[in-house]
């Protein structure tokens, strides 16, 4: 079929893995190191936000002003530095149900797999490395490309065409994510999105957000 997907774009946190709070702990360590303040970013951020958004919102909430670009860049750098440690130490780190089997199956069936993640590129690879999942992905768009999830999704699409070596129609992409932000960003660039109801957003939430399909877990497979 002409509109059979070629490239499938996966969100990371809550979709492929759960870091068991490793990201939150890395933010706490970074804020403590740089500003000597105790910060729980979960009070100021939502699932599906990009790291630059999380850092800027938490900074503003705690320090009472917006960070300048150098301050934010430094904080992001310290966050990702602590992330290797907190991911490795995380007792609750887990691969989401069916993720590895699905990725293996999709690669064997010839699909190109990419990442769309609010993590920085380095942070994304740190989080996937613990479960040896980086090997499935040949391109991606990251929080280090843009603080805006729509823009980083667009970056993933540009890179998909480079890896593919030609044009891929928007109908031939499929995004997979666990939050309404994944759905909104996919639709903003014109691609379909499968919601995976494995974290805070249940099937109704994802359908309400406009997801084209919803599955209960990756073990159910994708509608392709
Ligand atoms: Mg997610």
mmCIF file with all atom_site columns, C-alpha atoms and ligand atoms in Angstrom:
data_model
loop_
_atom_site.group_PDB
_atom_site.id
_atom_site.type_symbol
_atom_site.label_atom_id
_atom_site.label_alt_id
_atom_site.label_comp_id
_atom_site.label_asym_id
_atom_site.label_entity_id
_atom_site.label_seq_id
_atom_site.pdbx_PDB_ins_code
_atom_site.Cartn_x
_atom_site.Cartn_y
_atom_site.Cartn_z
_atom_site.occupancy
_atom_site.B_iso_or_equiv
_atom_site.pdbx_formal_charge
_atom_site.auth_seq_id
_atom_site.auth_comp_id
_atom_site.auth_asym_id
_atom_site.auth_atom_id
_atom_site.pdbx_PDB_model_num
ATOM   1   C  CA  . UNK A 1 1   ? 0.000  0.000  0.000  1.00 0.00 ? 1   UNK A CA  1
ATOM   2   C  CA  . UNK A 1 2   ? 1.205  3.488  -0.813 1.00 0.00 ? 2   UNK A CA  1
ATOM   3   C  CA  . UNK A 1 3   ? 0.539  4.711  2.682  1.00 0.00 ? 3   UNK A CA  1
ATOM   4   C  CA  . UNK A 1 4   ? 2.165  1.791  4.493  1.00 0.00 ? 4   UNK A CA  1
ATOM   5   C  CA  . UNK A 1 5   ? 4.452  3.245  7.090  1.00 0.00 ? 5   UNK A CA  1
ATOM   6   C  CA  . UNK A 1 6   ? 8.172  3.386  6.391  1.00 0.00 ? 6   UNK A CA  1
ATOM   7   C  CA  . UNK A 1 7   ? 9.413  5.151  9.506  1.00 0.00 ? 7   UNK A CA  1
ATOM   8   C  CA  . UNK A 1 8   ? 8.162  4.738  13.057 1.00 0.00 ? 8   UNK A CA  1
ATOM   9   C  CA  . UNK A 1 9   ? 9.014  7.333  15.682 1.00 0.00 ? 9   UNK A CA  1
ATOM   10  C  CA  . UNK A 1 10  ? 9.097  6.292  19.328 1.00 0.00 ? 10  UNK A CA  1
ATOM   11  C  CA  . UNK A 1 11  ? 8.905  8.429  22.421 1.00 0.00 ? 11  UNK A CA  1
ATOM   12  C  CA  . UNK A 1 12  ? 11.172 7.131  25.214 1.00 0.00 ? 12  UNK A CA  1
ATOM   13  C  CA  . UNK A 1 13  ? 9.920  7.847  28.752 1.00 0.00 ? 13  UNK A CA  1
ATOM   14  C  CA  . UNK A 1 14  ? 6.749  5.956  29.584 1.00 0.00 ? 14  UNK A CA  1
ATOM   15  C  CA  . UNK A 1 15  ? 6.687  4.418  26.092 1.00 0.00 ? 15  UNK A CA  1
ATOM   16  C  CA  . UNK A 1 16  ? 9.871  2.324  25.726 1.00 0.00 ? 16  UNK A CA  1
ATOM   17  C  CA  . UNK A 1 17  ? 11.225 2.517  29.254 1.00 0.00 ? 17  UNK A CA  1
ATOM   18  C  CA  . UNK A 1 18  ? 10.531 3.986  32.639 1.00 0.00 ? 18  UNK A CA  1
ATOM   19  C  CA  . UNK A 1 19  ? 13.661 5.347  34.280 1.00 0.00 ? 19  UNK A CA  1
ATOM   20  C  CA  . UNK A 1 20  ? 12.045 5.023  37.710 1.00 0.00 ? 20  UNK A CA  1
ATOM   21  C  CA  . UNK A 1 21  ? 12.576 8.684  38.558 1.00 0.00 ? 21  UNK A CA  1
ATOM   22  C  CA  . UNK A 1 22  ? 16.208 8.849  37.367 1.00 0.00 ? 22  UNK A CA  1
ATOM   23  C  CA  . UNK A 1 23  ? 15.519 12.032 35.382 1.00 0.00 ? 23  UNK A CA  1
ATOM   24  C  CA  . UNK A 1 24  ? 13.962 13.752 38.387 1.00 0.00 ? 24  UNK A CA  1
ATOM   25  C  CA  . UNK A 1 25  ? 16.913 12.761 40.590 1.00 0.00 ? 25  UNK A CA  1
ATOM   26  C  CA  . UNK A 1 26  ? 19.409 14.028 37.998 1.00 0.00 ? 26  UNK A CA  1
ATOM   27  C  CA  . UNK A 1 27  ? 17.598 17.405 37.962 1.00 0.00 ? 27  UNK A CA  1
ATOM   28  C  CA  . UNK A 1 28  ? 17.731 17.554 41.771 1.00 0.00 ? 28  UNK A CA  1
ATOM   29  C  CA  . UNK A 1 29  ? 21.488 16.876 41.735 1.00 0.00 ? 29  UNK A CA  1
ATOM   30  C  CA  . UNK A 1 30  ? 22.076 19.481 38.996 1.00 0.00 ? 30  UNK A CA  1
ATOM   31  C  CA  . UNK A 1 31  ? 20.074 22.207 40.777 1.00 0.00 ? 31  UNK A CA  1
ATOM   32  C  CA  . UNK A 1 32  ? 21.802 21.392 44.052 1.00 0.00 ? 32  UNK A CA  1
ATOM   33  C  CA  . UNK A 1 33  ? 25.252 21.552 42.464 1.00 0.00 ? 33  UNK A CA  1
ATOM   34  C  CA  . UNK A 1 34  ? 24.720 24.797 40.547 1.00 0.00 ? 34  UNK A CA  1
ATOM   35  C  CA  . UNK A 1 35  ? 22.354 26.749 42.838 1.00 0.00 ? 35  UNK A CA  1
ATOM   36  C  CA  . UNK A 1 36  ? 22.433 24.908 46.161 1.00 0.00 ? 36  UNK A CA  1
ATOM   37  C  CA  . UNK A 1 37  ? 18.656 24.479 46.072 1.00 0.00 ? 37  UNK A CA  1
ATOM   38  C  CA  . UNK A 1 38  ? 16.516 21.416 46.627 1.00 0.00 ? 38  UNK A CA  1
ATOM   39  C  CA  . UNK A 1 39  ? 14.235 20.988 43.585 1.00 0.00 ? 39  UNK A CA  1
ATOM   40  C  CA  . UNK A 1 40  ? 11.581 18.394 42.821 1.00 0.00 ? 40  UNK A CA  1
ATOM   41  C  CA  . UNK A 1 41  ? 10.887 19.041 39.125 1.00 0.00 ? 41  UNK A CA  1
ATOM   42  C  CA  . UNK A 1 42  ? 7.735  16.908 39.216 1.00 0.00 ? 42  UNK A CA  1
ATOM   43  C  CA  . UNK A 1 43  ? 6.069  19.843 41.008 1.00 0.00 ? 43  UNK A CA  1
ATOM   44  C  CA  . UNK A 1 44  ? 6.732  22.182 38.082 1.00 0.00 ? 44  UNK A CA  1
ATOM   45  C  CA  . UNK A 1 45  ? 6.616  19.946 35.016 1.00 0.00 ? 45  UNK A CA  1
ATOM   46  C  CA  . UNK A 1 46  ? 4.358  17.499 33.209 1.00 0.00 ? 46  UNK A CA  1
ATOM   47  C  CA  . UNK A 1 47  ? 4.970  14.235 31.409 1.00 0.00 ? 47  UNK A CA  1
ATOM   48  C  CA  . UNK A 1 48  ? 5.950  14.743 27.791 1.00 0.00 ? 48  UNK A CA  1
ATOM   49  C  CA  . UNK A 1 49  ? 7.656  18.107 28.349 1.00 0.00 ? 49  UNK A CA  1
ATOM   50  C  CA  . UNK A 1 50  ? 11.092 18.574 26.811 1.00 0.00 ? 50  UNK A CA  1
ATOM   51  C  CA  . UNK A 1 51  ? 14.161 18.839 29.051 1.00 0.00 ? 51  UNK A CA  1
ATOM   52  C  CA  . UNK A 1 52  ? 14.707 22.531 28.179 1.00 0.00 ? 52  UNK A CA  1
ATOM   53  C  CA  . UNK A 1 53  ? 11.072 23.208 29.179 1.00 0.00 ? 53  UNK A CA  1
ATOM   54  C  CA  . UNK A 1 54  ? 11.426 21.246 32.422 1.00 0.00 ? 54  UNK A CA  1
ATOM   55  C  CA  . UNK A 1 55  ? 14.690 23.007 33.292 1.00 0.00 ? 55  UNK A CA  1
ATOM   56  C  CA  . UNK A 1 56  ? 13.378 26.496 32.507 1.00 0.00 ? 56  UNK A CA  1
ATOM   57  C  CA  . UNK A 1 57  ? 10.055 26.028 34.325 1.00 0.00 ? 57  UNK A CA  1
ATOM   58  C  CA  . UNK A 1 58  ? 11.705 24.576 37.420 1.00 0.00 ? 58  UNK A CA  1
ATOM   59  C  CA  . UNK A 1 59  ? 14.372 27.305 37.403 1.00 0.00 ? 59  UNK A CA  1
ATOM   60  C  CA  . UNK A 1 60  ? 11.730 30.005 37.262 1.00 0.00 ? 60  UNK A CA  1
ATOM   61  C  CA  . UNK A 1 61  ? 9.599  28.408 39.984 1.00 0.00 ? 61  UNK A CA  1
ATOM   62  C  CA  . UNK A 1 62  ? 12.516 28.053 42.387 1.00 0.00 ? 62  UNK A CA  1
ATOM   63  C  CA  . UNK A 1 63  ? 14.651 31.101 41.606 1.00 0.00 ? 63  UNK A CA  1
ATOM   64  C  CA  . UNK A 1 64  ? 11.857 33.522 40.746 1.00 0.00 ? 64  UNK A CA  1
ATOM   65  C  CA  . UNK A 1 65  ? 13.153 34.578 37.326 1.00 0.00 ? 65  UNK A CA  1
ATOM   66  C  CA  . UNK A 1 66  ? 13.723 33.077 33.895 1.00 0.00 ? 66  UNK A CA  1
ATOM   67  C  CA  . UNK A 1 67  ? 17.153 31.547 33.207 1.00 0.00 ? 67  UNK A CA  1
ATOM   68  C  CA  . UNK A 1 68  ? 19.242 33.138 30.474 1.00 0.00 ? 68  UNK A CA  1
ATOM   69  C  CA  . UNK A 1 69  ? 20.394 30.849 27.686 1.00 0.00 ? 69  UNK A CA  1
ATOM   70  C  CA  . UNK A 1 70  ? 23.820 30.206 29.239 1.00 0.00 ? 70  UNK A CA  1
ATOM   71  C  CA  . UNK A 1 71  ? 22.332 29.343 32.612 1.00 0.00 ? 71  UNK A CA  1
ATOM   72  C  CA  . UNK A 1 72  ? 19.875 26.941 31.019 1.00 0.00 ? 72  UNK A CA  1
ATOM   73  C  CA  . UNK A 1 73  ? 22.569 25.333 28.857 1.00 0.00 ? 73  UNK A CA  1
ATOM   74  C  CA  . UNK A 1 74  ? 24.783 24.815 31.905 1.00 0.00 ? 74  UNK A CA  1
ATOM   75  C  CA  . UNK A 1 75  ? 21.926 23.303 33.910 1.00 0.00 ? 75  UNK A CA  1
ATOM   76  C  CA  . UNK A 1 76  ? 21.043 20.948 31.041 1.00 0.00 ? 76  UNK A CA  1
ATOM   77  C  CA  . UNK A 1 77  ? 24.680 19.927 30.796 1.00 0.00 ? 77  UNK A CA  1
ATOM   78  C  CA  . UNK A 1 78  ? 24.903 19.156 34.524 1.00 0.00 ? 78  UNK A CA  1
ATOM   79  C  CA  . UNK A 1 79  ? 21.572 17.292 34.362 1.00 0.00 ? 79  UNK A CA  1
ATOM   80  C  CA  . UNK A 1 80  ? 22.729 14.976 31.609 1.00 0.00 ? 80  UNK A CA  1
ATOM   81  C  CA  . UNK A 1 81  ? 26.042 14.517 33.418 1.00 0.00 ? 81  UNK A CA  1
ATOM   82  C  CA  . UNK A 1 82  ? 24.225 13.171 36.486 1.00 0.00 ? 82  UNK A CA  1
ATOM   83  C  CA  . UNK A 1 83  ? 21.820 11.145 34.374 1.00 0.00 ? 83  UNK A CA  1
ATOM   84  C  CA  . UNK A 1 84  ? 24.263 8.282  33.667 1.00 0.00 ? 84  UNK A CA  1
ATOM   85  C  CA  . UNK A 1 85  ? 24.677 7.845  37.408 1.00 0.00 ? 85  UNK A CA  1
ATOM   86  C  CA  . UNK A 1 86  ? 20.980 8.107  38.331 1.00 0.00 ? 86  UNK A CA  1
ATOM   87  C  CA  . UNK A 1 87  ? 19.856 5.807  35.489 1.00 0.00 ? 87  UNK A CA  1
ATOM   88  C  CA  . UNK A 1 88  ? 22.386 3.166  36.493 1.00 0.00 ? 88  UNK A CA  1
ATOM   89  C  CA  . UNK A 1 89  ? 21.419 3.457  40.164 1.00 0.00 ? 89  UNK A CA  1
ATOM   90  C  CA  . UNK A 1 90  ? 17.654 3.484  39.578 1.00 0.00 ? 90  UNK A CA  1
ATOM   91  C  CA  . UNK A 1 91  ? 16.058 0.508  41.312 1.00 0.00 ? 91  UNK A CA  1
ATOM   92  C  CA  . UNK A 1 92  ? 12.767 1.021  39.449 1.00 0.00 ? 92  UNK A CA  1
ATOM   93  C  CA  . UNK A 1 93  ? 14.215 1.322  35.936 1.00 0.00 ? 93  UNK A CA  1
ATOM   94  C  CA  . UNK A 1 94  ? 12.303 -0.968 33.590 1.00 0.00 ? 94  UNK A CA  1
ATOM   95  C  CA  . UNK A 1 95  ? 11.672 -1.684 29.948 1.00 0.00 ? 95  UNK A CA  1
ATOM   96  C  CA  . UNK A 1 96  ? 7.987  -1.292 29.134 1.00 0.00 ? 96  UNK A CA  1
ATOM   97  C  CA  . UNK A 1 97  ? 6.044  -4.468 28.464 1.00 0.00 ? 97  UNK A CA  1
ATOM   98  C  CA  . UNK A 1 98  ? 6.630  -5.830 24.972 1.00 0.00 ? 98  UNK A CA  1
ATOM   99  C  CA  . UNK A 1 99  ? 9.025  -3.064 23.892 1.00 0.00 ? 99  UNK A CA  1
ATOM   100 C  CA  . UNK A 1 100 ? 12.040 -5.149 22.964 1.00 0.00 ? 100 UNK A CA  1
ATOM   101 C  CA  . UNK A 1 101 ? 9.948  -7.786 21.178 1.00 0.00 ? 101 UNK A CA  1
ATOM   102 C  CA  . UNK A 1 102 ? 8.105  -5.123 19.173 1.00 0.00 ? 102 UNK A CA  1
ATOM   103 C  CA  . UNK A 1 103 ? 11.300 -3.283 18.169 1.00 0.00 ? 103 UNK A CA  1
ATOM   104 C  CA  . UNK A 1 104 ? 12.911 -6.556 17.098 1.00 0.00 ? 104 UNK A CA  1
ATOM   105 C  CA  . UNK A 1 105 ? 9.847  -7.474 15.047 1.00 0.00 ? 105 UNK A CA  1
ATOM   106 C  CA  . UNK A 1 106 ? 9.633  -4.054 13.364 1.00 0.00 ? 106 UNK A CA  1
ATOM   107 C  CA  . UNK A 1 107 ? 13.323 -4.096 12.398 1.00 0.00 ? 107 UNK A CA  1
ATOM   108 C  CA  . UNK A 1 108 ? 12.941 -7.615 10.989 1.00 0.00 ? 108 UNK A CA  1
ATOM   109 C  CA  . UNK A 1 109 ? 9.965  -6.402 8.939  1.00 0.00 ? 109 UNK A CA  1
ATOM   110 C  CA  . UNK A 1 110 ? 12.121 -3.630 7.458  1.00 0.00 ? 110 UNK A CA  1
ATOM   111 C  CA  . UNK A 1 111 ? 10.789 -0.529 9.180  1.00 0.00 ? 111 UNK A CA  1
ATOM   112 C  CA  . UNK A 1 112 ? 13.098 2.376  9.967  1.00 0.00 ? 112 UNK A CA  1
ATOM   113 C  CA  . UNK A 1 113 ? 12.908 3.230  13.645 1.00 0.00 ? 113 UNK A CA  1
ATOM   114 C  CA  . UNK A 1 114 ? 13.561 6.653  15.110 1.00 0.00 ? 114 UNK A CA  1
ATOM   115 C  CA  . UNK A 1 115 ? 13.268 8.485  18.418 1.00 0.00 ? 115 UNK A CA  1
ATOM   116 C  CA  . UNK A 1 116 ? 11.213 11.558 19.276 1.00 0.00 ? 116 UNK A CA  1
ATOM   117 C  CA  . UNK A 1 117 ? 12.111 12.553 22.779 1.00 0.00 ? 117 UNK A CA  1
ATOM   118 C  CA  . UNK A 1 118 ? 12.205 15.620 24.974 1.00 0.00 ? 118 UNK A CA  1
ATOM   119 C  CA  . UNK A 1 119 ? 15.454 14.262 26.390 1.00 0.00 ? 119 UNK A CA  1
ATOM   120 C  CA  . UNK A 1 120 ? 18.668 15.646 24.936 1.00 0.00 ? 120 UNK A CA  1
ATOM   121 C  CA  . UNK A 1 121 ? 20.235 13.307 22.391 1.00 0.00 ? 121 UNK A CA  1
ATOM   122 C  CA  . UNK A 1 122 ? 22.822 12.255 24.960 1.00 0.00 ? 122 UNK A CA  1
ATOM   123 C  CA  . UNK A 1 123 ? 20.176 11.803 27.676 1.00 0.00 ? 123 UNK A CA  1
ATOM   124 C  CA  . UNK A 1 124 ? 18.024 9.711  25.331 1.00 0.00 ? 124 UNK A CA  1
ATOM   125 C  CA  . UNK A 1 125 ? 20.914 7.377  24.605 1.00 0.00 ? 125 UNK A CA  1
ATOM   126 C  CA  . UNK A 1 126 ? 21.871 7.124  28.293 1.00 0.00 ? 126 UNK A CA  1
ATOM   127 C  CA  . UNK A 1 127 ? 18.311 6.103  29.165 1.00 0.00 ? 127 UNK A CA  1
ATOM   128 C  CA  . UNK A 1 128 ? 18.112 3.476  26.406 1.00 0.00 ? 128 UNK A CA  1
ATOM   129 C  CA  . UNK A 1 129 ? 21.630 2.165  26.912 1.00 0.00 ? 129 UNK A CA  1
ATOM   130 C  CA  . UNK A 1 130 ? 20.894 0.486  30.237 1.00 0.00 ? 130 UNK A CA  1
ATOM   131 C  CA  . UNK A 1 131 ? 18.478 -1.855 28.426 1.00 0.00 ? 131 UNK A CA  1
ATOM   132 C  CA  . UNK A 1 132 ? 20.637 -2.065 25.269 1.00 0.00 ? 132 UNK A CA  1
ATOM   133 C  CA  . UNK A 1 133 ? 17.861 -0.523 23.140 1.00 0.00 ? 133 UNK A CA  1
ATOM   134 C  CA  . UNK A 1 134 ? 19.914 2.063  21.207 1.00 0.00 ? 134 UNK A CA  1
ATOM   135 C  CA  . UNK A 1 135 ? 20.723 -0.554 18.587 1.00 0.00 ? 135 UNK A CA  1
ATOM   136 C  CA  . UNK A 1 136 ? 17.240 -0.351 17.069 1.00 0.00 ? 136 UNK A CA  1
ATOM   137 C  CA  . UNK A 1 137 ? 17.290 3.362  16.202 1.00 0.00 ? 137 UNK A CA  1
ATOM   138 C  CA  . UNK A 1 138 ? 18.962 5.024  13.241 1.00 0.00 ? 138 UNK A CA  1
ATOM   139 C  CA  . UNK A 1 139 ? 17.771 8.630  13.681 1.00 0.00 ? 139 UNK A CA  1
ATOM   140 C  CA  . UNK A 1 140 ? 15.834 10.908 16.001 1.00 0.00 ? 140 UNK A CA  1
ATOM   141 C  CA  . UNK A 1 141 ? 14.715 14.346 17.146 1.00 0.00 ? 141 UNK A CA  1
ATOM   142 C  CA  . UNK A 1 142 ? 15.573 15.432 20.683 1.00 0.00 ? 142 UNK A CA  1
ATOM   143 C  CA  . UNK A 1 143 ? 15.192 18.080 23.358 1.00 0.00 ? 143 UNK A CA  1
ATOM   144 C  CA  . UNK A 1 144 ? 18.667 19.219 22.343 1.00 0.00 ? 144 UNK A CA  1
ATOM   145 C  CA  . UNK A 1 145 ? 17.231 20.118 18.902 1.00 0.00 ? 145 UNK A CA  1
ATOM   146 C  CA  . UNK A 1 146 ? 14.392 22.218 20.277 1.00 0.00 ? 146 UNK A CA  1
ATOM   147 C  CA  . UNK A 1 147 ? 12.475 22.952 23.462 1.00 0.00 ? 147 UNK A CA  1
ATOM   148 C  CA  . UNK A 1 148 ? 9.329  22.596 21.335 1.00 0.00 ? 148 UNK A CA  1
ATOM   149 C  CA  . UNK A 1 149 ? 8.138  19.035 20.847 1.00 0.00 ? 149 UNK A CA  1
ATOM   150 C  CA  . UNK A 1 150 ? 6.642  19.838 17.456 1.00 0.00 ? 150 UNK A CA  1
ATOM   151 C  CA  . UNK A 1 151 ? 9.958  21.235 16.221 1.00 0.00 ? 151 UNK A CA  1
ATOM   152 C  CA  . UNK A 1 152 ? 11.975 18.280 17.466 1.00 0.00 ? 152 UNK A CA  1
ATOM   153 C  CA  . UNK A 1 153 ? 9.499  15.928 15.773 1.00 0.00 ? 153 UNK A CA  1
ATOM   154 C  CA  . UNK A 1 154 ? 10.142 17.879 12.572 1.00 0.00 ? 154 UNK A CA  1
ATOM   155 C  CA  . UNK A 1 155 ? 13.895 17.426 13.116 1.00 0.00 ? 155 UNK A CA  1
ATOM   156 C  CA  . UNK A 1 156 ? 13.346 13.653 13.336 1.00 0.00 ? 156 UNK A CA  1
ATOM   157 C  CA  . UNK A 1 157 ? 11.496 13.706 10.009 1.00 0.00 ? 157 UNK A CA  1
ATOM   158 C  CA  . UNK A 1 158 ? 14.274 15.624 8.272  1.00 0.00 ? 158 UNK A CA  1
ATOM   159 C  CA  . UNK A 1 159 ? 16.792 13.046 9.535  1.00 0.00 ? 159 UNK A CA  1
ATOM   160 C  CA  . UNK A 1 160 ? 14.562 10.123 8.557  1.00 0.00 ? 160 UNK A CA  1
ATOM   161 C  CA  . UNK A 1 161 ? 14.758 11.241 4.927  1.00 0.00 ? 161 UNK A CA  1
ATOM   162 C  CA  . UNK A 1 162 ? 18.543 11.511 5.134  1.00 0.00 ? 162 UNK A CA  1
ATOM   163 C  CA  . UNK A 1 163 ? 18.804 7.953  6.485  1.00 0.00 ? 163 UNK A CA  1
ATOM   164 C  CA  . UNK A 1 164 ? 16.210 6.693  3.984  1.00 0.00 ? 164 UNK A CA  1
ATOM   165 C  CA  . UNK A 1 165 ? 17.932 8.481  1.121  1.00 0.00 ? 165 UNK A CA  1
ATOM   166 C  CA  . UNK A 1 166 ? 14.770 9.973  -0.322 1.00 0.00 ? 166 UNK A CA  1
ATOM   167 C  CA  . UNK A 1 167 ? 11.415 11.527 0.319  1.00 0.00 ? 167 UNK A CA  1
ATOM   168 C  CA  . UNK A 1 168 ? 9.032  9.904  2.775  1.00 0.00 ? 168 UNK A CA  1
ATOM   169 C  CA  . UNK A 1 169 ? 5.417  11.060 2.583  1.00 0.00 ? 169 UNK A CA  1
ATOM   170 C  CA  . UNK A 1 170 ? 3.908  12.212 5.870  1.00 0.00 ? 170 UNK A CA  1
ATOM   171 C  CA  . UNK A 1 171 ? 1.359  9.374  5.628  1.00 0.00 ? 171 UNK A CA  1
ATOM   172 C  CA  . UNK A 1 172 ? 4.272  6.946  5.816  1.00 0.00 ? 172 UNK A CA  1
ATOM   173 C  CA  . UNK A 1 173 ? 5.291  7.976  9.316  1.00 0.00 ? 173 UNK A CA  1
ATOM   174 C  CA  . UNK A 1 174 ? 3.798  6.743  12.534 1.00 0.00 ? 174 UNK A CA  1
ATOM   175 C  CA  . UNK A 1 175 ? 4.550  8.219  15.955 1.00 0.00 ? 175 UNK A CA  1
ATOM   176 C  CA  . UNK A 1 176 ? 4.152  6.201  19.156 1.00 0.00 ? 176 UNK A CA  1
ATOM   177 C  CA  . UNK A 1 177 ? 3.880  7.893  22.542 1.00 0.00 ? 177 UNK A CA  1
ATOM   178 C  CA  . UNK A 1 178 ? 2.289  7.797  25.982 1.00 0.00 ? 178 UNK A CA  1
ATOM   179 C  CA  . UNK A 1 179 ? 1.106  11.411 26.489 1.00 0.00 ? 179 UNK A CA  1
ATOM   180 C  CA  . UNK A 1 180 ? -1.189 13.974 24.891 1.00 0.00 ? 180 UNK A CA  1
ATOM   181 C  CA  . UNK A 1 181 ? 1.934  15.999 24.025 1.00 0.00 ? 181 UNK A CA  1
ATOM   182 C  CA  . UNK A 1 182 ? 3.151  13.194 21.745 1.00 0.00 ? 182 UNK A CA  1
ATOM   183 C  CA  . UNK A 1 183 ? -0.188 13.213 19.922 1.00 0.00 ? 183 UNK A CA  1
ATOM   184 C  CA  . UNK A 1 184 ? -0.279 17.008 19.596 1.00 0.00 ? 184 UNK A CA  1
ATOM   185 C  CA  . UNK A 1 185 ? 3.282  17.202 18.244 1.00 0.00 ? 185 UNK A CA  1
ATOM   186 C  CA  . UNK A 1 186 ? 2.744  14.374 15.733 1.00 0.00 ? 186 UNK A CA  1
ATOM   187 C  CA  . UNK A 1 187 ? -0.441 15.982 14.430 1.00 0.00 ? 187 UNK A CA  1
ATOM   188 C  CA  . UNK A 1 188 ? 1.213  19.417 14.268 1.00 0.00 ? 188 UNK A CA  1
ATOM   189 C  CA  . UNK A 1 189 ? 3.725  18.048 11.762 1.00 0.00 ? 189 UNK A CA  1
ATOM   190 C  CA  . UNK A 1 190 ? 1.017  16.046 9.961  1.00 0.00 ? 190 UNK A CA  1
ATOM   191 C  CA  . UNK A 1 191 ? 1.693  12.466 11.027 1.00 0.00 ? 191 UNK A CA  1
ATOM   192 C  CA  . UNK A 1 192 ? -0.455 9.855  12.753 1.00 0.00 ? 192 UNK A CA  1
ATOM   193 C  CA  . UNK A 1 193 ? 0.077  8.884  16.368 1.00 0.00 ? 193 UNK A CA  1
ATOM   194 C  CA  . UNK A 1 194 ? -0.511 5.691  18.290 1.00 0.00 ? 194 UNK A CA  1
ATOM   195 C  CA  . UNK A 1 195 ? -1.133 6.328  21.985 1.00 0.00 ? 195 UNK A CA  1
ATOM   196 C  CA  . UNK A 1 196 ? 0.169  3.745  24.424 1.00 0.00 ? 196 UNK A CA  1
ATOM   197 C  CA  . UNK A 1 197 ? -1.838 3.787  27.628 1.00 0.00 ? 197 UNK A CA  1
ATOM   198 C  CA  . UNK A 1 198 ? 1.002  2.697  29.891 1.00 0.00 ? 198 UNK A CA  1
ATOM   199 C  CA  . UNK A 1 199 ? 1.556  5.742  32.071 1.00 0.00 ? 199 UNK A CA  1
ATOM   200 C  CA  . UNK A 1 200 ? -0.537 8.618  33.395 1.00 0.00 ? 200 UNK A CA  1
ATOM   201 C  CA  . UNK A 1 201 ? -2.751 8.838  30.303 1.00 0.00 ? 201 UNK A CA  1
ATOM   202 C  CA  . UNK A 1 202 ? -5.376 6.126  29.950 1.00 0.00 ? 202 UNK A CA  1
ATOM   203 C  CA  . UNK A 1 203 ? -7.123 5.084  26.734 1.00 0.00 ? 203 UNK A CA  1
ATOM   204 C  CA  . UNK A 1 204 ? -9.845 7.740  27.090 1.00 0.00 ? 204 UNK A CA  1
ATOM   205 C  CA  . UNK A 1 205 ? -7.300 10.497 27.768 1.00 0.00 ? 205 UNK A CA  1
ATOM   206 C  CA  . UNK A 1 206 ? -5.322 9.576  24.661 1.00 0.00 ? 206 UNK A CA  1
ATOM   207 C  CA  . UNK A 1 207 ? -8.425 9.321  22.473 1.00 0.00 ? 207 UNK A CA  1
ATOM   208 C  CA  . UNK A 1 208 ? -9.580 12.691 23.788 1.00 0.00 ? 208 UNK A CA  1
ATOM   209 C  CA  . UNK A 1 209 ? -6.161 14.095 22.907 1.00 0.00 ? 209 UNK A CA  1
ATOM   210 C  CA  . UNK A 1 210 ? -6.844 12.921 19.334 1.00 0.00 ? 210 UNK A CA  1
ATOM   211 C  CA  . UNK A 1 211 ? -4.712 9.761  19.122 1.00 0.00 ? 211 UNK A CA  1
ATOM   212 C  CA  . UNK A 1 212 ? -5.406 7.922  15.845 1.00 0.00 ? 212 UNK A CA  1
ATOM   213 C  CA  . UNK A 1 213 ? -5.157 4.574  17.641 1.00 0.00 ? 213 UNK A CA  1
ATOM   214 C  CA  . UNK A 1 214 ? -4.676 3.563  21.244 1.00 0.00 ? 214 UNK A CA  1
ATOM   215 C  CA  . UNK A 1 215 ? -3.098 0.348  22.507 1.00 0.00 ? 215 UNK A CA  1
ATOM   216 C  CA  . UNK A 1 216 ? -2.911 -0.867 26.074 1.00 0.00 ? 216 UNK A CA  1
ATOM   217 C  CA  . UNK A 1 217 ? 0.764  -1.786 25.839 1.00 0.00 ? 217 UNK A CA  1
ATOM   218 C  CA  . UNK A 1 218 ? 3.412  -2.360 23.172 1.00 0.00 ? 218 UNK A CA  1
ATOM   219 C  CA  . UNK A 1 219 ? 2.788  -6.090 23.554 1.00 0.00 ? 219 UNK A CA  1
ATOM   220 C  CA  . UNK A 1 220 ? -0.422 -5.588 21.533 1.00 0.00 ? 220 UNK A CA  1
ATOM   221 C  CA  . UNK A 1 221 ? 1.660  -4.489 18.535 1.00 0.00 ? 221 UNK A CA  1
ATOM   222 C  CA  . UNK A 1 222 ? 1.059  -1.518 16.243 1.00 0.00 ? 222 UNK A CA  1
ATOM   223 C  CA  . UNK A 1 223 ? -1.914 -1.155 13.868 1.00 0.00 ? 223 UNK A CA  1
ATOM   224 C  CA  . UNK A 1 224 ? 0.205  -1.683 10.742 1.00 0.00 ? 224 UNK A CA  1
HETATM 225 MG MG1 . LIG B 2 .   ? 6.664  9.870  27.262 1.00 0.00 ? 1   LIG B MG1 1
#
